[in-house]
């Protein structure tokens, strides 16, 4: 952080309430310690300072606050950070870290607008190693992102070991897989479990996605018995979509799906299983319905809540199903009907939240099918006004997906993620009337030096006056 004294509200996402007091600030110095009750010692460790019963950064719990809420009180004698749960305290720690060593006196009272604030990483078109995913999580949590959706499977590759189905990863996670064959690799069961634990220590829930019935060429390369005629199909490393499908009328299909979802559910402590369901252009509509009628109830039988891309809203949904909206047009009747029937929606409009869209015509990476997504475009919209019939009550939260067809490295991930992800994070966290582009772009500019120092390959968008 820069040494310049900040205003108390100079935080992304902008806190719900900020009252800066006149006068004294508190400066964190080399000897400043943290005091924390046993239940908060793990959170305290994220401050990287010694624990002491007389620490001037005092962590506390107050269960009358919402679990993700926190209150930060800064006075001349130190800092008191109180959360509704350890997660709330952890978000307060992120606020503290953004403010830097010189803390203006005053009080921040903060809590999120939406429970679900997600980012998605596509491991199928290009695999990212566990250490890269961990580094990414470390960046995301600074902006209070609390879900990482991992797109683990697609036509080009299969990226999670499934015991009993070794060819999925031996063949479709092996050499030559990924777009242009340049993204091989997969997570072993142990690596996935370790990743889930790493995320959990940072209060991030992993949302695993197994995409079906479309986007399954990699499955059918590994197990030709899952094609319509049982004949082998060729691996694909291009970026086409909509040509592959599991076969709704084959019993083998469901044995496969049940085995995979059981494994993923057993490995995933979080409440969600994402079953994809998007772009099934080669699945006849009646087969799509028949397939989902069998598959949508499986997560509940495994103790999980099902999420699917919004195409699933065209079929009968379990009561607790969550629909993830990704289109660019304003209206979608099926999603509105699902919301009217009580289903929750994750809002990911491609023209606002897709991190794989180019910023502008000069962006070397990314796609353009949803147009250019500049920083202001990612910031200046409201989830509750996006879809007629999908108001505040229906919205579980927002997510920014990053598809990896054009990505080859963690630096590429960072380039498309920063600085747009902080914009979507603020859309998901901050109260609507507390958001304002002029303020956001000023607060965002302060991250330039932070990212420079951390070696983050962010895009120096011309929309921001970087210092
Ligand atoms: C659409 S959005 C897809 C993905 C592509 C992405 C590229 C969605 C649910 N499916 O298969 O990777 O566009 O932007």
XYZ file of C-alpha atoms and ligand atoms in Angstrom:
481
model
C 0.000 0.000 0.000
C 1.131 3.557 -0.605
C 2.237 5.437 2.486
C -0.082 8.350 1.714
C -2.838 8.649 4.310
C -6.092 7.453 2.845
C -9.613 8.537 3.537
C -11.490 5.951 5.528
C -13.766 5.105 2.594
C -10.914 4.491 0.128
C -11.741 0.811 -0.134
C -13.014 -1.494 -2.918
C -15.757 -2.619 -2.616
C -16.988 0.591 -1.072
C -18.218 -0.069 2.485
C -21.900 0.279 3.325
C -21.278 2.986 5.936
C -18.221 5.120 6.658
C -17.941 7.779 9.364
C -14.531 9.367 9.441
C -13.809 11.214 12.694
C -11.933 14.471 12.870
C -8.423 14.318 14.193
C -6.102 11.553 15.158
C -5.213 8.555 13.051
C -3.700 5.300 14.205
C -0.542 4.074 12.562
C 0.281 0.393 12.352
C 4.000 0.042 13.030
C 6.482 -2.801 13.198
C 5.599 -3.597 16.813
C 1.816 -3.572 16.420
C 0.346 -6.889 17.555
C -3.075 -8.510 17.283
C -5.263 -9.770 20.081
C -7.853 -12.383 19.197
C -9.989 -14.980 20.936
C -9.140 -18.602 20.042
C -11.940 -18.732 17.441
C -10.283 -15.891 15.514
C -6.628 -16.926 15.712
C -6.706 -18.410 12.205
C -8.144 -15.159 10.823
C -5.626 -13.118 12.809
C -2.839 -14.999 11.026
C -3.882 -13.272 7.771
C -2.677 -9.986 9.287
C 0.853 -11.413 9.456
C 1.495 -9.929 12.885
C 2.224 -11.471 16.274
C -0.604 -12.368 18.626
C -0.543 -10.716 22.044
C -3.136 -10.286 24.774
C -2.446 -6.545 24.632
C -2.394 -6.192 20.826
C -3.579 -2.859 19.464
C -5.530 -4.562 16.673
C -8.322 -6.242 18.598
C -10.423 -8.891 16.834
C -13.815 -9.860 18.207
C -17.053 -11.654 17.351
C -20.553 -10.263 17.743
C -23.130 -12.779 16.584
C -25.830 -10.114 16.486
C -24.156 -8.993 13.240
C -24.842 -10.839 9.964
C -22.192 -13.537 9.352
C -20.381 -11.567 6.641
C -20.769 -8.189 8.372
C -18.013 -6.407 10.264
C -17.468 -3.201 12.188
C -14.080 -1.479 12.159
C -13.461 1.134 14.845
C -10.257 3.117 14.610
C -9.129 5.416 17.391
C -5.878 6.806 18.730
C -5.396 3.710 20.897
C -5.790 1.188 18.110
C -8.281 -0.754 16.063
C -11.238 -2.887 17.079
C -12.500 -5.187 14.332
C -15.715 -7.024 15.157
C -17.359 -9.532 12.817
C -20.593 -11.479 12.787
C -18.498 -14.611 12.173
C -14.837 -15.323 11.396
C -15.723 -14.631 7.750
C -16.940 -11.136 8.615
C -13.709 -10.502 10.517
C -11.761 -11.751 7.494
C -13.499 -9.205 5.259
C -12.660 -6.523 7.809
C -9.032 -7.638 7.594
C -9.173 -7.046 3.829
C -10.487 -3.533 4.438
C -7.714 -2.903 6.935
C -5.077 -4.141 4.503
C -6.387 -1.846 1.758
C -6.296 1.162 4.052
C -2.616 0.578 4.761
C -0.538 1.506 7.772
C -1.949 4.981 8.346
C -5.549 4.539 9.458
C -7.870 7.535 9.709
C -9.960 7.564 12.875
C -13.602 6.647 12.509
C -15.988 3.767 12.074
C -16.804 1.515 9.125
C -19.913 -0.641 9.327
C -20.102 -2.954 6.413
C -21.956 -5.926 5.030
C -22.613 -7.319 1.559
C -25.615 -6.616 -0.605
C -25.537 -10.153 -2.060
C -24.574 -13.447 -0.433
C -22.960 -14.788 -3.607
C -20.064 -12.838 -5.093
C -18.269 -15.076 -7.516
C -15.494 -15.377 -10.010
C -15.213 -18.270 -12.474
C -12.088 -19.780 -13.952
C -12.251 -22.106 -16.973
C -9.708 -24.904 -16.439
C -10.934 -26.890 -19.442
C -9.811 -24.720 -22.370
C -6.555 -24.036 -20.546
C -5.482 -25.753 -17.363
C -4.090 -23.682 -14.508
C -1.943 -25.421 -11.898
C -2.926 -25.487 -8.215
C -0.344 -22.846 -7.301
C -1.703 -20.514 -9.983
C -5.275 -21.024 -8.792
C -4.169 -20.326 -5.220
C -2.428 -17.130 -6.269
C -5.622 -16.103 -8.056
C -7.728 -16.803 -4.950
C -5.333 -14.652 -2.926
C -6.033 -11.741 -5.265
C -9.796 -12.295 -5.415
C -10.406 -12.242 -1.663
C -8.977 -8.740 -1.383
C -12.198 -7.672 -3.083
C -14.383 -9.846 -0.823
C -15.173 -12.405 -3.530
C -16.525 -15.430 -1.669
C -17.097 -18.052 -4.390
C -14.725 -19.471 -6.994
C -16.573 -21.409 -9.679
C -14.243 -23.868 -11.407
C -15.313 -24.876 -14.929
C -13.638 -28.288 -14.760
C -14.785 -29.935 -17.979
C -15.501 -28.995 -21.562
C -15.044 -30.249 -25.121
C -11.291 -29.672 -25.036
C -10.383 -31.238 -21.685
C -11.345 -32.895 -18.403
C -9.499 -31.452 -15.392
C -10.484 -33.424 -12.295
C -9.418 -36.974 -11.475
C -12.460 -39.248 -11.039
C -11.538 -42.587 -9.404
C -12.922 -45.457 -11.465
C -12.901 -43.367 -14.660
C -9.126 -43.017 -15.247
C -9.284 -42.292 -18.982
C -11.035 -38.963 -18.327
C -7.810 -37.471 -17.055
C -5.227 -39.848 -18.591
C -6.503 -39.018 -22.062
C -8.565 -35.831 -21.799
C -6.332 -34.219 -19.183
C -3.182 -35.306 -20.967
C -0.794 -33.964 -23.598
C -2.311 -31.956 -26.416
C -5.548 -31.066 -24.634
C -6.860 -27.528 -24.267
C -7.330 -24.900 -26.934
C -4.665 -25.336 -29.618
C -3.446 -28.244 -27.484
C -1.680 -25.709 -25.290
C -3.373 -26.342 -21.970
C -2.904 -29.902 -20.668
C -3.163 -30.948 -17.055
C -5.674 -31.923 -14.372
C -6.214 -31.778 -10.636
C -5.703 -35.006 -8.743
C -8.206 -35.773 -6.016
C -5.590 -34.723 -3.452
C -4.830 -31.458 -5.269
C -8.503 -30.605 -5.509
C -9.030 -31.308 -1.798
C -6.005 -29.157 -0.962
C -7.336 -26.353 -3.145
C -10.755 -26.513 -1.499
C -9.089 -26.280 1.912
C -6.892 -23.368 0.813
C -9.975 -21.537 -0.427
C -11.891 -22.320 2.770
C -9.100 -20.786 4.873
C -9.871 -17.605 2.930
C -13.638 -18.044 3.277
C -14.020 -18.855 -0.411
C -16.431 -21.617 -1.421
C -15.377 -23.674 -4.428
C -18.265 -24.242 -6.852
C -17.323 -27.182 -9.105
C -18.904 -27.371 -12.548
C -19.249 -30.552 -14.595
C -20.735 -29.268 -17.851
C -23.433 -31.467 -19.463
C -25.190 -32.687 -21.525
C -23.277 -30.506 -24.026
C -19.590 -29.535 -23.917
C -18.627 -33.211 -23.490
C -16.332 -34.072 -26.392
C -13.489 -34.771 -23.946
C -15.700 -37.323 -22.173
C -16.548 -39.079 -25.407
C -12.912 -39.158 -26.536
C -12.053 -40.952 -23.291
C -15.136 -43.228 -23.206
C -16.555 -43.865 -26.704
C -19.348 -45.974 -25.165
C -20.911 -42.641 -24.177
C -21.403 -41.569 -27.811
C -24.614 -42.287 -29.748
C -23.106 -45.115 -31.810
C -20.264 -46.132 -29.472
C -17.690 -45.105 -32.088
C -14.558 -43.172 -31.092
C -14.535 -39.406 -31.658
C -11.506 -37.217 -32.289
C -10.121 -34.848 -29.662
C -10.943 -31.182 -30.301
C -8.672 -28.240 -29.578
C -10.648 -25.551 -31.421
C -13.038 -23.119 -29.730
C -16.326 -24.194 -31.355
C -19.300 -24.872 -29.065
C -22.566 -26.782 -29.332
C -21.520 -29.914 -31.254
C -21.249 -32.585 -28.542
C -23.873 -34.166 -26.305
C -24.352 -36.963 -23.845
C -27.086 -39.327 -24.981
C -30.304 -38.970 -23.006
C -31.624 -42.373 -24.081
C -28.610 -44.438 -22.950
C -28.478 -45.887 -19.422
C -24.636 -45.717 -19.511
C -24.999 -41.933 -19.527
C -26.575 -41.858 -16.092
C -24.146 -44.369 -14.567
C -21.385 -41.997 -15.669
C -23.120 -38.837 -14.464
C -24.009 -40.333 -11.082
C -20.476 -41.601 -10.491
C -18.931 -38.250 -11.396
C -21.349 -36.134 -9.369
C -20.969 -38.441 -6.360
C -17.183 -38.069 -6.481
C -17.348 -34.308 -6.865
C -19.937 -33.972 -4.074
C -17.823 -36.115 -1.738
C -14.764 -33.940 -2.414
C -16.569 -30.613 -2.091
C -17.605 -29.262 1.322
C -19.441 -26.298 -0.206
C -23.204 -26.457 -0.793
C -23.263 -26.268 -4.606
C -22.831 -28.524 -7.637
C -22.942 -26.749 -11.015
C -24.100 -29.049 -13.816
C -23.638 -26.648 -16.737
C -26.532 -27.181 -19.146
C -25.460 -24.418 -21.550
C -25.334 -24.279 -25.335
C -26.732 -27.763 -25.995
C -27.229 -26.963 -29.654
C -26.879 -30.581 -30.773
C -29.151 -32.046 -28.077
C -32.766 -32.299 -29.299
C -35.005 -30.297 -26.915
C -36.916 -33.411 -25.787
C -33.601 -35.139 -25.001
C -32.409 -32.064 -23.107
C -35.569 -32.205 -20.983
C -35.297 -35.957 -20.435
C -31.630 -35.702 -19.488
C -32.185 -32.869 -17.012
C -35.233 -34.576 -15.504
C -32.853 -37.386 -14.493
C -29.837 -35.251 -13.580
C -31.208 -32.125 -11.852
C -32.344 -34.113 -8.754
C -28.947 -35.829 -8.287
C -27.183 -32.987 -6.414
C -29.975 -32.905 -3.800
C -29.603 -36.669 -3.299
C -25.924 -35.965 -2.542
C -26.724 -33.171 -0.104
C -25.976 -30.360 -2.592
C -27.868 -27.569 -4.276
C -27.869 -27.599 -8.070
C -26.756 -24.640 -10.190
C -27.036 -24.514 -13.965
C -26.557 -21.964 -16.736
C -29.831 -20.261 -17.548
C -30.800 -22.664 -20.347
C -31.945 -25.009 -17.547
C -34.757 -22.545 -16.793
C -36.563 -23.937 -19.854
C -37.254 -27.232 -17.997
C -38.944 -28.120 -14.687
C -36.538 -27.225 -11.887
C -36.146 -28.496 -8.325
C -37.336 -25.876 -5.825
C -33.837 -25.003 -4.643
C -32.219 -24.893 -8.117
C -30.164 -21.802 -8.943
C -30.117 -20.341 -12.438
C -27.005 -18.553 -13.703
C -27.951 -15.940 -16.294
C -25.248 -15.228 -18.885
C -26.883 -13.758 -21.974
C -26.353 -10.312 -23.493
C -29.959 -9.441 -24.356
C -31.940 -7.712 -21.618
C -34.868 -10.086 -21.384
C -35.200 -13.773 -20.845
C -38.725 -15.015 -20.155
C -37.671 -18.425 -18.895
C -35.401 -16.886 -16.253
C -38.161 -14.462 -15.237
C -40.610 -17.363 -14.910
C -38.124 -19.320 -12.785
C -37.656 -16.265 -10.547
C -41.423 -15.790 -10.265
C -41.620 -19.438 -9.153
C -39.095 -18.739 -6.383
C -35.801 -19.853 -7.968
C -32.712 -17.787 -7.154
C -30.583 -16.276 -9.894
C -26.850 -15.617 -10.210
C -26.432 -12.682 -12.556
C -23.530 -12.913 -15.022
C -24.520 -10.910 -18.108
C -21.730 -11.399 -20.638
C -21.744 -7.742 -21.718
C -21.017 -6.650 -18.110
C -19.303 -9.440 -16.212
C -17.473 -11.620 -18.761
C -13.788 -11.195 -18.018
C -12.875 -12.903 -21.295
C -14.316 -10.095 -23.420
C -11.743 -7.652 -24.785
C -11.593 -4.299 -22.979
C -11.386 -2.516 -26.328
C -10.152 -3.149 -29.843
C -6.509 -3.047 -28.719
C -6.810 -5.830 -26.147
C -4.453 -8.645 -27.238
C -6.421 -11.419 -25.464
C -10.063 -12.372 -25.205
C -13.158 -12.617 -27.360
C -15.675 -10.070 -28.659
C -18.964 -11.921 -29.093
C -20.573 -9.911 -26.268
C -18.872 -6.691 -27.330
C -16.093 -4.848 -25.521
C -16.284 -4.790 -21.737
C -14.392 -1.780 -20.440
C -14.046 -0.969 -16.740
C -16.974 1.408 -16.671
C -19.105 -1.087 -18.587
C -18.325 -3.691 -15.877
C -19.165 -1.173 -13.132
C -22.050 1.001 -14.217
C -25.067 -1.330 -14.108
C -27.351 -2.816 -11.530
C -28.117 -6.537 -11.152
C -31.691 -5.896 -9.965
C -32.462 -3.804 -13.046
C -30.947 -6.098 -15.598
C -33.766 -8.576 -16.148
C -37.460 -7.728 -16.180
C -39.094 -9.975 -13.582
C -35.818 -10.710 -11.773
C -35.694 -8.230 -8.894
C -33.598 -7.897 -5.773
C -35.313 -10.752 -3.896
C -34.636 -13.258 -6.669
C -30.951 -12.465 -6.929
C -28.492 -14.651 -5.037
C -25.594 -12.624 -6.354
C -23.249 -11.829 -9.220
C -20.401 -13.686 -10.858
C -17.642 -12.723 -13.275
C -16.701 -15.701 -15.481
C -13.297 -16.006 -17.146
C -13.302 -18.417 -20.079
C -9.825 -19.459 -21.133
C -9.833 -20.089 -24.892
C -7.272 -17.305 -25.450
C -5.369 -17.626 -22.173
C -1.990 -19.270 -21.788
C -0.640 -18.129 -18.396
C -1.487 -16.719 -14.980
C -0.334 -13.343 -16.292
C -3.071 -13.617 -18.938
C -5.622 -14.372 -16.197
C -4.505 -11.292 -14.291
C -4.599 -9.084 -17.365
C -8.265 -9.820 -18.030
C -9.265 -9.935 -14.355
C -7.725 -6.669 -13.173
C -9.063 -4.080 -13.046
C -12.529 -5.357 -14.060
C -13.062 -7.892 -11.285
C -12.971 -5.159 -8.591
C -15.785 -3.431 -10.505
C -18.006 -6.522 -10.425
C -17.016 -7.147 -6.790
C -18.306 -3.696 -5.855
C -21.528 -4.304 -7.827
C -22.037 -7.429 -5.715
C -21.075 -6.016 -2.322
C -21.883 -2.319 -2.046
C -25.344 -0.788 -1.624
C -26.732 0.519 -4.915
C -26.924 4.123 -3.778
C -23.370 3.991 -2.440
C -21.931 3.305 -5.867
C -20.633 5.953 -8.184
C -18.261 5.674 -11.163
C -16.310 8.865 -10.396
C -15.518 7.622 -6.908
C -14.791 4.087 -8.077
C -12.275 5.084 -10.726
C -10.404 7.196 -8.174
C -10.270 4.380 -5.635
C -9.277 1.943 -8.383
C -6.366 4.119 -9.498
C -4.726 3.568 -6.096
C -4.365 -0.141 -6.924
C -1.951 0.568 -9.790
C 1.084 0.866 -7.494
C -0.164 -2.017 -5.343
C -0.395 -4.329 -8.354
C 2.934 -3.060 -9.715
C 4.598 -3.932 -6.419
C 2.948 -7.352 -6.333
C 3.892 -8.155 -9.940
C 0.271 -8.416 -11.059
C -0.097 -8.057 -14.856
C -3.148 -5.804 -14.753
C -4.485 -3.877 -17.747
C -3.665 -0.169 -17.485
C -7.043 0.845 -18.820
C -7.125 4.368 -20.292
C -10.416 4.863 -18.435
C -8.453 5.186 -15.183
C -5.988 7.942 -14.196
C -3.282 5.634 -12.867
C -0.713 7.407 -10.713
C -20.106 -19.109 -24.028
S -21.314 -18.503 -21.563
C -19.917 -20.256 -23.270
C -18.572 -20.841 -23.171
C -17.553 -20.030 -23.914
C -17.838 -18.559 -23.734
C -16.806 -17.672 -24.336
C -21.498 -20.043 -21.538
C -22.348 -20.599 -20.511
N -20.873 -20.798 -22.468
O -18.592 -22.168 -23.643
O -16.296 -20.354 -23.414
O -19.078 -18.291 -24.323
O -17.029 -16.335 -23.964
